[in-house]
Amino acid sequence: LLPYESVDNINVRLIFDYGQLLAYTNNGQIFSYNRILDRFNLVVNLAKILNTKLLSVNQLLIDPSGAYWIALSTGLYRYNSGNLVNVLEFPTERYSMTWLDKESMIVARSGGIWRYQTRTGKSDLLYENKTLAPFQVSALLLEKDDGRLWMGTMSNGLCLFDLKNRLLSSVQPARFPKQPILDIERNPDASLLVGVDGQGVWKLDNSGSRVLDVYKESADDPFSLPGNGVYDIYCDDNQRVWVCTISGG
């Protein structure tokens, strides 16, 4: 169990990178796993530092130095050795980020797509969004070899950004729901797995234009997905797919 300071969280996410295993809650509590003691310890409670309960953690990334980059509803923050710094301030909105390389990340939000350099603090606009609305980005999948950035939104379906030509397009396969997309993963068979809050897992073809299968909870099937509120998907090296749901674990 995690040693919560407050229990009003809705979900918990795990991240492992650069030798660190972290668990973080949507209400701002971050825990680090201690291998020797075999337990998670509280690192920081962001709500306490910022003196507010009106925050939501959208995402957390770890850089090579061990610093945490935290996508809060009010902006992008960097946490390292007890110091929390607001590096980019946004209006309250949902946005997402992913690493482009070890020193820069992509930040996608309603106004467009930026490259943010973590060492210098400089940001470059890659694409200014003037056409898609609403455009609250809730999930990203970067495929560097192909120069493709898949983006899931809260209510506008799936989008694809061509990094080479800097073109943004809406990808709307038939019957695909316009509900919050909380994760996108590439399956070993080259298909796309898209986790949709309240709608299960949607399996799309390589281009994202065709629905191949839909996995949802069924009361008549004990082996079906245990809950449709999918918020995380992981494809392991043994071609197994792990799915996290809000109600079914």
PDB file of N, CA and C in Angstrom, residues 124-178:
ATOM      1  N   ASP A 124      10.222  26.066 -28.683  1.00  0.00           N
ATOM      2  CA  ASP A 124      10.006  26.388 -30.091  1.00  0.00           C
ATOM      3  C   ASP A 124       8.630  25.891 -30.508  1.00  0.00           C
ATOM      4  N   LEU A 125       7.878  26.745 -31.172  1.00  0.00           N
ATOM      5  CA  LEU A 125       6.553  26.355 -31.651  1.00  0.00           C
ATOM      6  C   LEU A 125       6.698  25.502 -32.909  1.00  0.00           C
ATOM      7  N   LEU A 126       6.207  24.265 -32.844  1.00  0.00           N
ATOM      8  CA  LEU A 126       6.245  23.370 -33.993  1.00  0.00           C
ATOM      9  C   LEU A 126       4.980  23.484 -34.829  1.00  0.00           C
ATOM     10  N   TYR A 127       3.865  23.750 -34.156  1.00  0.00           N
ATOM     11  CA  TYR A 127       2.597  23.853 -34.873  1.00  0.00           C
ATOM     12  C   TYR A 127       1.630  24.694 -34.050  1.00  0.00           C
ATOM     13  N   GLU A 128       1.047  25.687 -34.693  1.00  0.00           N
ATOM     14  CA  GLU A 128       0.033  26.508 -34.034  1.00  0.00           C
ATOM     15  C   GLU A 128      -1.347  26.005 -34.435  1.00  0.00           C
ATOM     16  N   ASN A 129      -2.126  25.606 -33.440  1.00  0.00           N
ATOM     17  CA  ASN A 129      -3.453  25.070 -33.718  1.00  0.00           C
ATOM     18  C   ASN A 129      -4.475  26.189 -33.872  1.00  0.00           C
ATOM     19  N   LYS A 130      -5.045  26.288 -35.067  1.00  0.00           N
ATOM     20  CA  LYS A 130      -6.090  27.277 -35.325  1.00  0.00           C
ATOM     21  C   LYS A 130      -7.372  26.637 -35.845  1.00  0.00           C
ATOM     22  N   THR A 131      -7.351  25.310 -35.969  1.00  0.00           N
ATOM     23  CA  THR A 131      -8.481  24.641 -36.623  1.00  0.00           C
ATOM     24  C   THR A 131      -9.241  23.681 -35.721  1.00  0.00           C
ATOM     25  N   LEU A 132      -8.535  22.906 -34.902  1.00  0.00           N
ATOM     26  CA  LEU A 132      -9.205  21.902 -34.087  1.00  0.00           C
ATOM     27  C   LEU A 132      -9.628  22.465 -32.741  1.00  0.00           C
ATOM     28  N   ALA A 133     -10.901  22.356 -32.448  1.00  0.00           N
ATOM     29  CA  ALA A 133     -11.419  22.802 -31.159  1.00  0.00           C
ATOM     30  C   ALA A 133     -12.643  21.946 -30.801  1.00  0.00           C
ATOM     31  N   PRO A 134     -12.737  21.493 -29.561  1.00  0.00           N
ATOM     32  CA  PRO A 134     -11.720  21.621 -28.503  1.00  0.00           C
ATOM     33  C   PRO A 134     -10.521  20.717 -28.788  1.00  0.00           C
ATOM     34  N   PHE A 135      -9.381  21.097 -28.211  1.00  0.00           N
ATOM     35  CA  PHE A 135      -8.149  20.354 -28.453  1.00  0.00           C
ATOM     36  C   PHE A 135      -7.391  20.221 -27.133  1.00  0.00           C
ATOM     37  N   GLN A 136      -7.959  19.430 -26.229  1.00  0.00           N
ATOM     38  CA  GLN A 136      -7.314  19.142 -24.958  1.00  0.00           C
ATOM     39  C   GLN A 136      -6.611  17.796 -25.082  1.00  0.00           C
ATOM     40  N   VAL A 137      -5.289  17.828 -25.107  1.00  0.00           N
ATOM     41  CA  VAL A 137      -4.506  16.626 -25.394  1.00  0.00           C
ATOM     42  C   VAL A 137      -4.311  15.812 -24.118  1.00  0.00           C
ATOM     43  N   SER A 138      -4.749  14.553 -24.148  1.00  0.00           N
ATOM     44  CA  SER A 138      -4.738  13.704 -22.963  1.00  0.00           C
ATOM     45  C   SER A 138      -3.772  12.533 -23.060  1.00  0.00           C
ATOM     46  N   ALA A 139      -3.227  12.241 -24.241  1.00  0.00           N
ATOM     47  CA  ALA A 139      -2.289  11.132 -24.399  1.00  0.00           C
ATOM     48  C   ALA A 139      -1.434  11.350 -25.634  1.00  0.00           C
ATOM     49  N   LEU A 140      -0.176  10.910 -25.570  1.00  0.00           N
ATOM     50  CA  LEU A 140       0.754  11.030 -26.696  1.00  0.00           C
ATOM     51  C   LEU A 140       1.491   9.715 -26.926  1.00  0.00           C
ATOM     52  N   LEU A 141       1.764   9.432 -28.190  1.00  0.00           N
ATOM     53  CA  LEU A 141       2.656   8.339 -28.565  1.00  0.00           C
ATOM     54  C   LEU A 141       3.553   8.842 -29.684  1.00  0.00           C
ATOM     55  N   LEU A 142       4.852   8.949 -29.397  1.00  0.00           N
ATOM     56  CA  LEU A 142       5.812   9.433 -30.382  1.00  0.00           C
ATOM     57  C   LEU A 142       6.509   8.247 -31.034  1.00  0.00           C
ATOM     58  N   GLU A 143       6.444   8.190 -32.359  1.00  0.00           N
ATOM     59  CA  GLU A 143       7.159   7.172 -33.120  1.00  0.00           C
ATOM     60  C   GLU A 143       8.263   7.885 -33.897  1.00  0.00           C
ATOM     61  N   LYS A 144       9.454   7.896 -33.300  1.00  0.00           N
ATOM     62  CA  LYS A 144      10.556   8.711 -33.814  1.00  0.00           C
ATOM     63  C   LYS A 144      10.998   8.288 -35.211  1.00  0.00           C
ATOM     64  N   ASP A 145      11.067   6.984 -35.451  1.00  0.00           N
ATOM     65  CA  ASP A 145      11.553   6.506 -36.743  1.00  0.00           C
ATOM     66  C   ASP A 145      10.691   6.984 -37.899  1.00  0.00           C
ATOM     67  N   ASP A 146       9.396   7.063 -37.665  1.00  0.00           N
ATOM     68  CA  ASP A 146       8.469   7.497 -38.712  1.00  0.00           C
ATOM     69  C   ASP A 146       8.137   8.984 -38.632  1.00  0.00           C
ATOM     70  N   GLY A 147       8.602   9.647 -37.579  1.00  0.00           N
ATOM     71  CA  GLY A 147       8.299  11.063 -37.414  1.00  0.00           C
ATOM     72  C   GLY A 147       6.828  11.321 -37.200  1.00  0.00           C
ATOM     73  N   ARG A 148       6.173  10.390 -36.459  1.00  0.00           N
ATOM     74  CA  ARG A 148       4.740  10.529 -36.227  1.00  0.00           C
ATOM     75  C   ARG A 148       4.457  10.708 -34.747  1.00  0.00           C
ATOM     76  N   LEU A 149       3.581  11.639 -34.450  1.00  0.00           N
ATOM     77  CA  LEU A 149       3.143  11.874 -33.081  1.00  0.00           C
ATOM     78  C   LEU A 149       1.635  11.658 -33.011  1.00  0.00           C
ATOM     79  N   TRP A 150       1.246  10.558 -32.364  1.00  0.00           N
ATOM     80  CA  TRP A 150      -0.176  10.275 -32.168  1.00  0.00           C
ATOM     81  C   TRP A 150      -0.659  11.022 -30.939  1.00  0.00           C
ATOM     82  N   MET A 151      -1.825  11.647 -31.054  1.00  0.00           N
ATOM     83  CA  MET A 151      -2.364  12.441 -29.952  1.00  0.00           C
ATOM     84  C   MET A 151      -3.802  12.054 -29.678  1.00  0.00           C
ATOM     85  N   GLY A 152      -4.059  11.706 -28.435  1.00  0.00           N
ATOM     86  CA  GLY A 152      -5.423  11.450 -28.000  1.00  0.00           C
ATOM     87  C   GLY A 152      -5.965  12.680 -27.304  1.00  0.00           C
ATOM     88  N   THR A 153      -7.220  12.988 -27.534  1.00  0.00           N
ATOM     89  CA  THR A 153      -7.820  14.184 -26.939  1.00  0.00           C
ATOM     90  C   THR A 153      -8.940  13.799 -25.978  1.00  0.00           C
ATOM     91  N   MET A 154      -9.405  14.790 -25.251  1.00  0.00           N
ATOM     92  CA  MET A 154     -10.466  14.552 -24.280  1.00  0.00           C
ATOM     93  C   MET A 154     -11.828  14.360 -24.944  1.00  0.00           C
ATOM     94  N   SER A 155     -12.073  15.037 -26.048  1.00  0.00           N
ATOM     95  CA  SER A 155     -13.411  14.951 -26.645  1.00  0.00           C
ATOM     96  C   SER A 155     -13.410  15.072 -28.164  1.00  0.00           C
ATOM     97  N   ASN A 156     -12.234  15.066 -28.777  1.00  0.00           N
ATOM     98  CA  ASN A 156     -12.159  15.252 -30.228  1.00  0.00           C
ATOM     99  C   ASN A 156     -11.447  14.096 -30.926  1.00  0.00           C
ATOM    100  N   GLY A 157     -11.440  12.931 -30.273  1.00  0.00           N
ATOM    101  CA  GLY A 157     -10.895  11.742 -30.905  1.00  0.00           C
ATOM    102  C   GLY A 157      -9.382  11.712 -31.013  1.00  0.00           C
ATOM    103  N   LEU A 158      -8.917  11.045 -32.063  1.00  0.00           N
ATOM    104  CA  LEU A 158      -7.504  10.792 -32.279  1.00  0.00           C
ATOM    105  C   LEU A 158      -6.949  11.704 -33.367  1.00  0.00           C
ATOM    106  N   CYS A 159      -5.731  12.218 -33.141  1.00  0.00           N
ATOM    107  CA  CYS A 159      -5.078  13.089 -34.122  1.00  0.00           C
ATOM    108  C   CYS A 159      -3.663  12.570 -34.397  1.00  0.00           C
ATOM    109  N   LEU A 160      -3.123  12.987 -35.548  1.00  0.00           N
ATOM    110  CA  LEU A 160      -1.773  12.581 -35.934  1.00  0.00           C
ATOM    111  C   LEU A 160      -1.006  13.803 -36.419  1.00  0.00           C
ATOM    112  N   PHE A 161       0.193  13.992 -35.841  1.00  0.00           N
ATOM    113  CA  PHE A 161       1.041  15.105 -36.238  1.00  0.00           C
ATOM    114  C   PHE A 161       2.273  14.576 -36.952  1.00  0.00           C
ATOM    115  N   ASP A 162       2.500  15.062 -38.172  1.00  0.00           N
ATOM    116  CA  ASP A 162       3.670  14.707 -38.965  1.00  0.00           C
ATOM    117  C   ASP A 162       4.802  15.668 -38.592  1.00  0.00           C
ATOM    118  N   LEU A 163       5.802  15.153 -37.876  1.00  0.00           N
ATOM    119  CA  LEU A 163       6.881  16.005 -37.385  1.00  0.00           C
ATOM    120  C   LEU A 163       7.747  16.549 -38.514  1.00  0.00           C
ATOM    121  N   LYS A 164       7.913  15.782 -39.564  1.00  0.00           N
ATOM    122  CA  LYS A 164       8.781  16.203 -40.657  1.00  0.00           C
ATOM    123  C   LYS A 164       8.160  17.341 -41.461  1.00  0.00           C
ATOM    124  N   ASN A 165       6.879  17.210 -41.770  1.00  0.00           N
ATOM    125  CA  ASN A 165       6.189  18.215 -42.581  1.00  0.00           C
ATOM    126  C   ASN A 165       5.360  19.188 -41.753  1.00  0.00           C
ATOM    127  N   ARG A 166       5.310  18.918 -40.435  1.00  0.00           N
ATOM    128  CA  ARG A 166       4.568  19.771 -39.495  1.00  0.00           C
ATOM    129  C   ARG A 166       3.104  19.934 -39.915  1.00  0.00           C
ATOM    130  N   LEU A 167       2.474  18.797 -40.133  1.00  0.00           N
ATOM    131  CA  LEU A 167       1.068  18.775 -40.523  1.00  0.00           C
ATOM    132  C   LEU A 167       0.260  18.027 -39.466  1.00  0.00           C
ATOM    133  N   LEU A 168      -0.872  18.585 -39.093  1.00  0.00           N
ATOM    134  CA  LEU A 168      -1.762  17.968 -38.113  1.00  0.00           C
ATOM    135  C   LEU A 168      -3.028  17.506 -38.815  1.00  0.00           C
ATOM    136  N   SER A 169      -3.428  16.260 -38.570  1.00  0.00           N
ATOM    137  CA  SER A 169      -4.640  15.736 -39.175  1.00  0.00           C
ATOM    138  C   SER A 169      -5.480  15.008 -38.136  1.00  0.00           C
ATOM    139  N   SER A 170      -6.777  15.005 -38.340  1.00  0.00           N
ATOM    140  CA  SER A 170      -7.694  14.284 -37.468  1.00  0.00           C
ATOM    141  C   SER A 170      -7.880  12.872 -38.008  1.00  0.00           C
ATOM    142  N   VAL A 171      -7.759  11.879 -37.135  1.00  0.00           N
ATOM    143  CA  VAL A 171      -7.919  10.480 -37.526  1.00  0.00           C
ATOM    144  C   VAL A 171      -9.191   9.959 -36.881  1.00  0.00           C
ATOM    145  N   GLN A 172     -10.214   9.718 -37.673  1.00  0.00           N
ATOM    146  CA  GLN A 172     -11.517   9.353 -37.131  1.00  0.00           C
ATOM    147  C   GLN A 172     -12.052   8.081 -37.792  1.00  0.00           C
ATOM    148  N   PRO A 173     -11.608   6.913 -37.318  1.00  0.00           N
ATOM    149  CA  PRO A 173     -12.162   5.674 -37.857  1.00  0.00           C
ATOM    150  C   PRO A 173     -13.639   5.527 -37.509  1.00  0.00           C
ATOM    151  N   ALA A 174     -14.343   4.738 -38.270  1.00  0.00           N
ATOM    152  CA  ALA A 174     -15.784   4.563 -38.058  1.00  0.00           C
ATOM    153  C   ALA A 174     -16.076   4.031 -36.653  1.00  0.00           C
ATOM    154  N   ARG A 175     -17.079   4.600 -36.030  1.00  0.00           N
ATOM    155  CA  ARG A 175     -17.588   4.189 -34.707  1.00  0.00           C
ATOM    156  C   ARG A 175     -16.668   4.570 -33.556  1.00  0.00           C
ATOM    157  N   PHE A 176     -15.541   5.215 -33.842  1.00  0.00           N
ATOM    158  CA  PHE A 176     -14.609   5.536 -32.767  1.00  0.00           C
ATOM    159  C   PHE A 176     -15.209   6.605 -31.856  1.00  0.00           C
ATOM    160  N   PRO A 177     -15.219   6.374 -30.532  1.00  0.00           N
ATOM    161  CA  PRO A 177     -15.879   7.306 -29.606  1.00  0.00           C
ATOM    162  C   PRO A 177     -15.088   8.594 -29.394  1.00  0.00           C
ATOM    163  N   LYS A 178     -15.824   9.662 -29.148  1.00  0.00           N
ATOM    164  CA  LYS A 178     -15.181  10.938 -28.823  1.00  0.00           C
ATOM    165  C   LYS A 178     -15.266  11.174 -27.317  1.00  0.00           C
TER     166      LYS A 178
END
